[in-house]
Coordinates of C-alpha atoms in Angstrom, one line a residue:
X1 CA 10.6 165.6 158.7
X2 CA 8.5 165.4 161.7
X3 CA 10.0 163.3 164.9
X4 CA 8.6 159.4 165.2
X5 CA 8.8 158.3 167.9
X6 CA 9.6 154.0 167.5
X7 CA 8.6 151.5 170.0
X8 CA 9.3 147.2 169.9
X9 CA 8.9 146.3 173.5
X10 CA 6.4 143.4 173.0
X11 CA 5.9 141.4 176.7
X12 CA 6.1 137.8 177.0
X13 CA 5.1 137.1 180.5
X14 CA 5.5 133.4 180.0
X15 CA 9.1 133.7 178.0
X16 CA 10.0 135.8 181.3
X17 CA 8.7 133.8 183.5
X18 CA 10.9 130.7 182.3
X19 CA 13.8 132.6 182.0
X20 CA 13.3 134.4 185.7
X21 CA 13.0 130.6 187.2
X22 CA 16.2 129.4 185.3
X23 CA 18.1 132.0 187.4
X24 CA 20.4 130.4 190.5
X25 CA 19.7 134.6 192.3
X26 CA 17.0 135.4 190.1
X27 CA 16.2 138.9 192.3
X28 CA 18.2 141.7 192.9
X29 CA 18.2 140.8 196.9
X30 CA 19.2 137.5 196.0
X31 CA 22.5 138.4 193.5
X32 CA 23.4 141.6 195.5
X33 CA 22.5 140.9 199.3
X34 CA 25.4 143.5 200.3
X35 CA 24.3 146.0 198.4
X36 CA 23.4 148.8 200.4
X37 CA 21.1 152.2 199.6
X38 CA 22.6 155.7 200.4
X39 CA 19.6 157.8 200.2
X40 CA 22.1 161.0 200.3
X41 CA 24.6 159.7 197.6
X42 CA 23.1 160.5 193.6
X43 CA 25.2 158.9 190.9
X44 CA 25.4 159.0 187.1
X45 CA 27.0 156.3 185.4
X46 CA 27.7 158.2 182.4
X47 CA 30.2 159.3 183.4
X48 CA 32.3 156.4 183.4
X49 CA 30.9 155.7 179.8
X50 CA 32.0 159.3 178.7
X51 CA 35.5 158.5 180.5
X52 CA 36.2 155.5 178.1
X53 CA 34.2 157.5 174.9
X54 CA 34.8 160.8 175.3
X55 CA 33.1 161.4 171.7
X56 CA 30.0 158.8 172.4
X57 CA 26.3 160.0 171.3
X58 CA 23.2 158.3 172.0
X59 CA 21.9 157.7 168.0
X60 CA 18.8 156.8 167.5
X61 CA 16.9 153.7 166.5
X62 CA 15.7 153.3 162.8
X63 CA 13.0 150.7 163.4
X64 CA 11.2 148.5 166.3
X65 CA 14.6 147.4 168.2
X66 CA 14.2 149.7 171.6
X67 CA 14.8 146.2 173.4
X68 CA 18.7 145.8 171.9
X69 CA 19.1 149.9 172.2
X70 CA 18.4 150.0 175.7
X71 CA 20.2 146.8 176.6
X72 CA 23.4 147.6 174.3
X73 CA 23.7 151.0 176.6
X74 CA 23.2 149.1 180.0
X75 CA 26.2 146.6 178.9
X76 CA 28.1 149.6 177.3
X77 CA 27.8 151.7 180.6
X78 CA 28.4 148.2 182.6
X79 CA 31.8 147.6 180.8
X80 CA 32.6 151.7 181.7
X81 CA 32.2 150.9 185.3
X82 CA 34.0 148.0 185.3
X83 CA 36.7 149.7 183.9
X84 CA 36.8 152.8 185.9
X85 CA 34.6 152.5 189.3
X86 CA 35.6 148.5 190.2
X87 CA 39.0 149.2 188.6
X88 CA 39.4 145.8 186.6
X89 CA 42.3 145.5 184.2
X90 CA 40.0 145.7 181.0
X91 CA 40.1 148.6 177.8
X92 CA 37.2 150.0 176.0
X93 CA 36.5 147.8 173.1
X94 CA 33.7 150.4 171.1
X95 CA 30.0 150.9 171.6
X96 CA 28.0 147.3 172.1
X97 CA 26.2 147.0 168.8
X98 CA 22.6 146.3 169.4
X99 CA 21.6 144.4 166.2
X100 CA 23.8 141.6 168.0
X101 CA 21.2 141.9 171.2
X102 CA 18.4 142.7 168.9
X103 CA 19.6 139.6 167.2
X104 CA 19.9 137.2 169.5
X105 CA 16.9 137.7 171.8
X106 CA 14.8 137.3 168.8
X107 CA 16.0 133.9 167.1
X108 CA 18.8 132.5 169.3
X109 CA 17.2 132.9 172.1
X110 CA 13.8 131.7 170.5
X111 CA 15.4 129.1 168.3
X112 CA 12.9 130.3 166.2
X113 CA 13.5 132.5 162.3
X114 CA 11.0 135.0 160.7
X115 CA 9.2 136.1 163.6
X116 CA 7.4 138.6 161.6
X117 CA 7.5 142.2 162.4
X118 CA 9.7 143.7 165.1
X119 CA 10.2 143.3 169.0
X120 CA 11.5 141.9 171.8
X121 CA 11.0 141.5 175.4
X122 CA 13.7 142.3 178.5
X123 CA 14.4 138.5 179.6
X124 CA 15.6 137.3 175.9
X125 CA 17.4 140.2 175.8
X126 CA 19.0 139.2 179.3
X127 CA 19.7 136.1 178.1
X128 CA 21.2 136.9 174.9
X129 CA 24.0 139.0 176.8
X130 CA 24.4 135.9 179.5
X131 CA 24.5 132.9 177.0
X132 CA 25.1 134.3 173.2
X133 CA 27.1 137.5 174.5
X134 CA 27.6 141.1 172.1
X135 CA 29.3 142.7 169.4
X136 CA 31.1 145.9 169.1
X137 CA 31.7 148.9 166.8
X138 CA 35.0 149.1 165.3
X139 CA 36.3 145.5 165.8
X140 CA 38.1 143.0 163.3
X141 CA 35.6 139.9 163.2
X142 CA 37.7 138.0 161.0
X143 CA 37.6 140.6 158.0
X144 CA 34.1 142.1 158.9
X145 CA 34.1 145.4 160.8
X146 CA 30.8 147.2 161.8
X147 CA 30.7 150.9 162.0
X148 CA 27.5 151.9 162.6
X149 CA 24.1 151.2 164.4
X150 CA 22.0 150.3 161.4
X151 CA 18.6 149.8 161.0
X152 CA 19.1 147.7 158.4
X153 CA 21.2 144.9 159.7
X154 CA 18.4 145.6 163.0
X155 CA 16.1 144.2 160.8
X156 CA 17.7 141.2 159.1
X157 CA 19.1 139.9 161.9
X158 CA 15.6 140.0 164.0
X159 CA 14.4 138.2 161.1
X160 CA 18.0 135.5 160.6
X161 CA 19.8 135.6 163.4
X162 CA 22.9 137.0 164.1
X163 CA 25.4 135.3 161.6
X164 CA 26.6 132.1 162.4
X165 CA 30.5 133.5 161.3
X166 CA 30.2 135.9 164.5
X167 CA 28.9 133.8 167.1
X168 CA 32.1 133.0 168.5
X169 CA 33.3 136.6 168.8
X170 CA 30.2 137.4 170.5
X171 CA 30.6 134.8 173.4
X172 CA 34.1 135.9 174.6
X173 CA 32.3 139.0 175.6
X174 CA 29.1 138.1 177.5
X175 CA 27.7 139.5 180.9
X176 CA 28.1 137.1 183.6
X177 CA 24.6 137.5 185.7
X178 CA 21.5 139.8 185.7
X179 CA 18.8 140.0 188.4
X180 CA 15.2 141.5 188.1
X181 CA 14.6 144.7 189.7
X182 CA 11.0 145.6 190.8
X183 CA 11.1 148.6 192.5
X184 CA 13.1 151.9 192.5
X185 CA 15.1 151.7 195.2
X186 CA 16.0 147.8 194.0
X187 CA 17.2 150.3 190.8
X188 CA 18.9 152.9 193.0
X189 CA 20.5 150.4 195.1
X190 CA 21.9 148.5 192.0
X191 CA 22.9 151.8 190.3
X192 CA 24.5 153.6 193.4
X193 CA 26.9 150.1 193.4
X194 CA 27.8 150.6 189.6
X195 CA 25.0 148.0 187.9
X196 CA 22.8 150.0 185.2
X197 CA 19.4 149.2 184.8
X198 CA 17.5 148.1 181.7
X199 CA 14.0 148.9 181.8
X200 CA 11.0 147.3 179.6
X201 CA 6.9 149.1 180.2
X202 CA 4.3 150.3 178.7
X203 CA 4.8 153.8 180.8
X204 CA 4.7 156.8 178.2
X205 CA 6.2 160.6 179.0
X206 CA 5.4 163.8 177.4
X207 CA 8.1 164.4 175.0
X208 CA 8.8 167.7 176.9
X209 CA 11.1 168.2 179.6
X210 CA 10.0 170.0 183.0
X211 CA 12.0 172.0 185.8
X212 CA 15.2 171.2 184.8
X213 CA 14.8 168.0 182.9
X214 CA 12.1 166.1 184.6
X215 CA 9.8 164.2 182.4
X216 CA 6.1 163.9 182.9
X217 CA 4.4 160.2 182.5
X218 CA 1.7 160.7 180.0
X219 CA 0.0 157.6 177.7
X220 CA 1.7 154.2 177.0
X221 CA 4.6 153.3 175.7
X222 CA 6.0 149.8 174.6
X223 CA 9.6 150.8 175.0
X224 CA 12.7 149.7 176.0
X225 CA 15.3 152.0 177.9
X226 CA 17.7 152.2 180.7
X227 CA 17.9 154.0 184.2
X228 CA 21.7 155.4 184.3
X229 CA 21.5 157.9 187.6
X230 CA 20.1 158.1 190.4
X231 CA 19.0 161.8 192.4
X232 CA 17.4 162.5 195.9
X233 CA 16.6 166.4 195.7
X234 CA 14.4 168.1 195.1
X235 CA 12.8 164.3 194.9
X236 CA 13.8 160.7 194.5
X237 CA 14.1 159.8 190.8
X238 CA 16.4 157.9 187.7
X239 CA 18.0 159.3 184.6
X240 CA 15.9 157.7 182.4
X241 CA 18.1 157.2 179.2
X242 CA 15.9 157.2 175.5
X243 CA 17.0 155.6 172.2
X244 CA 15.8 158.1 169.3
X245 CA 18.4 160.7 169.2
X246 CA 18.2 164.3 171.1
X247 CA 14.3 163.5 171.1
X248 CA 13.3 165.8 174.2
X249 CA 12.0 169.8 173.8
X250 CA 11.6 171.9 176.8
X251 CA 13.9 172.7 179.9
X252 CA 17.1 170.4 180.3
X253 CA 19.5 169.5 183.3
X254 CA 22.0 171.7 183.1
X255 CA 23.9 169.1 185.5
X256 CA 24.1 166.3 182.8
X257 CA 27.0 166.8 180.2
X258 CA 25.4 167.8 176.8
X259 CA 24.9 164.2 175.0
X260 CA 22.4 163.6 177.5
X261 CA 20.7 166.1 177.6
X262 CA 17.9 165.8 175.4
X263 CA 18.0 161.7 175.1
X264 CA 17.4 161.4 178.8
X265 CA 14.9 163.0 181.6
X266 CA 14.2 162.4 185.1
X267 CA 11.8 160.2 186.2
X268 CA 10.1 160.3 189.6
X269 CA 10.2 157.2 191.9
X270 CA 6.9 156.3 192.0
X271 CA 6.8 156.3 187.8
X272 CA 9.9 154.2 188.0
X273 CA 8.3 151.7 190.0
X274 CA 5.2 151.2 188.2
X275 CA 7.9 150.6 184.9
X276 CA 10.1 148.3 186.6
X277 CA 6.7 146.5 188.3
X278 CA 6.2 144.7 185.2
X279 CA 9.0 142.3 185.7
X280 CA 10.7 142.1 182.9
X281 CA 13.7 144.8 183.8
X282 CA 17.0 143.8 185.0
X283 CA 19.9 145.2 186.7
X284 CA 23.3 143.6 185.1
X285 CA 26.5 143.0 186.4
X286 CA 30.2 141.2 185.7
X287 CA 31.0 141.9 182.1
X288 CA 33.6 139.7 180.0
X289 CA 35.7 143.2 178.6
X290 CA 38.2 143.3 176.5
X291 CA 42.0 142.5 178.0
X292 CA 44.8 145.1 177.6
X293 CA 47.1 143.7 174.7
X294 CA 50.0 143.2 175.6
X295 CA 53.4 144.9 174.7
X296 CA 55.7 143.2 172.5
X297 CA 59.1 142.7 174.6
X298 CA 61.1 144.4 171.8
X299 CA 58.7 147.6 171.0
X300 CA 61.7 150.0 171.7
X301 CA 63.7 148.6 169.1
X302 CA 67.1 148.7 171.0
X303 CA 66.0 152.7 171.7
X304 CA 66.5 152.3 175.6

């Protein structure tokens, strides 16, 4: 079956706009002021996502829900960082699952059922993850345990709502600010400090990579995805991160471990600010992880 490529960024300049003002830092200079820019120092987050999930794949989406794709990988590759660059006593709790973003920016956020169609825009996604927070592969929710990403369930809970039983699961694990980012090195400076980008345009690529993994900007695209890395040589650019499986023909990184590969491609700097110039893309930071448990005080059973 031929590849289809599947889209479901749909703007809402005024839904950003109120969402943007409601923000106490609402830019990235505002939230980050210390952040500095090392234009000598390239970073991949990944890796700190393939230290918690060492068997993680980037799936691919089933039907118009780019917008919780991109932003469950930002949170996913958020928690990682937490967890292994800042050091903060959390575990990996599973892969963010994006019907619960999808879901929520569409009808919590909205307060608003059957939207019709499919879609979402960058700042009710960023506010699903602030106020209604995310669910997770593989945990307990009271009986119910989710295993997969699933179109499906994408698709009912655009059009329902996540499921009034799982809200309060979904808050204890919420991200605790976001800030717009408008410019590439407002995404390098974020991503250099550990805070992955989600990105929302109408920017298209050719669906083959270039040089080593570089990918070209050709037509439009209303897509949602996510900047994970940042590179200086042989020119500034992000690792821009897709949602539709190992999508990408032509020449890869051999740099980038296999899973990304083909579901990601470098993107120069001057494409990645004409994305992120659209406003409605947002660095993320401060995750509510999941806490070690702790070990019972008779686990050795008299043993030692």
């Amino acid at each position: 079956m031929a590849f289809k490529p599947l889209f479901g960024y749909a703007p809402n300049p005024a839904g950003t706009a109120r969402f943007v003002s409601s923000l106490a830092k609402p830019m990235l200079a505002d939230a980050g002021p210390a952040l500095t820019l090392d234009t000598s120092k390239d970073v991949f987050l990944g890796s700190a996502l393939l230290a918690c999930d060492q068997h993680w794949r980037r799936g691919s989406q089933q039907i118009g829900s780019c917008v919780g794709w991109g932003w469950a990988l930002s949170v996913d590759i958020l928690a990682a960082c937490d967890i292994h660059l800042r050091g903060e006593a959390e575990v990996w709790g599973g892969q963010t699952l994006a019907a619960s973003i999808y879901g929520f920016s569409r009808v919590e956020v909205r307060g608003q059922r059957n939207l019709g169609g499919d879609g979402s825009y960058g700042a009710a996604a960023a506010k699903a993850v602030t106020k209604f927070g995310t669910l997770h592969l593989g945990q307990d929710y009271g009986g119910q345990r989710f295993t997969d990403q699933n179109g499906k369930r994408e698709k009912e809970w655009g059009r329902d709502g996540v499921p009034d039983e799982l809200e309060q699961y979904a808050a204890r694990h919420t991200v605790s600010d976001v800030a717009l980012v408008m410019s590439f090195e407002d995404a390098a400076k974020a991503i250099q400090n550990g805070y992955p980008v989600a990105v929302c345009s109408m920017q298209g690529f050719d669906m083959r990579l270039r040089d080593g993994g570089w990918l070209k900007p050709q037509g439009t695209w209303a897509h949602c995805m996510m900047f994970a890395a940042v590179r200086w040589k042989p020119r500034p650019a992000l690792l821009c991160v897709n949602s539709w499986g190992d999508c990408y023909s032509g020449d890869v990184d051999p740099a980038l471990p296999t899973v990304f590969q083909r579901s990601a491609g470098w993107v120069d700097a001057d494409t990645c600010t004409r994305m992120l110039a659209g406003q409605d893309s947002f660095a993320l930071s401060g995750y509510s992880g999941f806490q070690p448990r702790a070990i019972p005080e008779n686990w050795l059973r008299g043993i030692m």
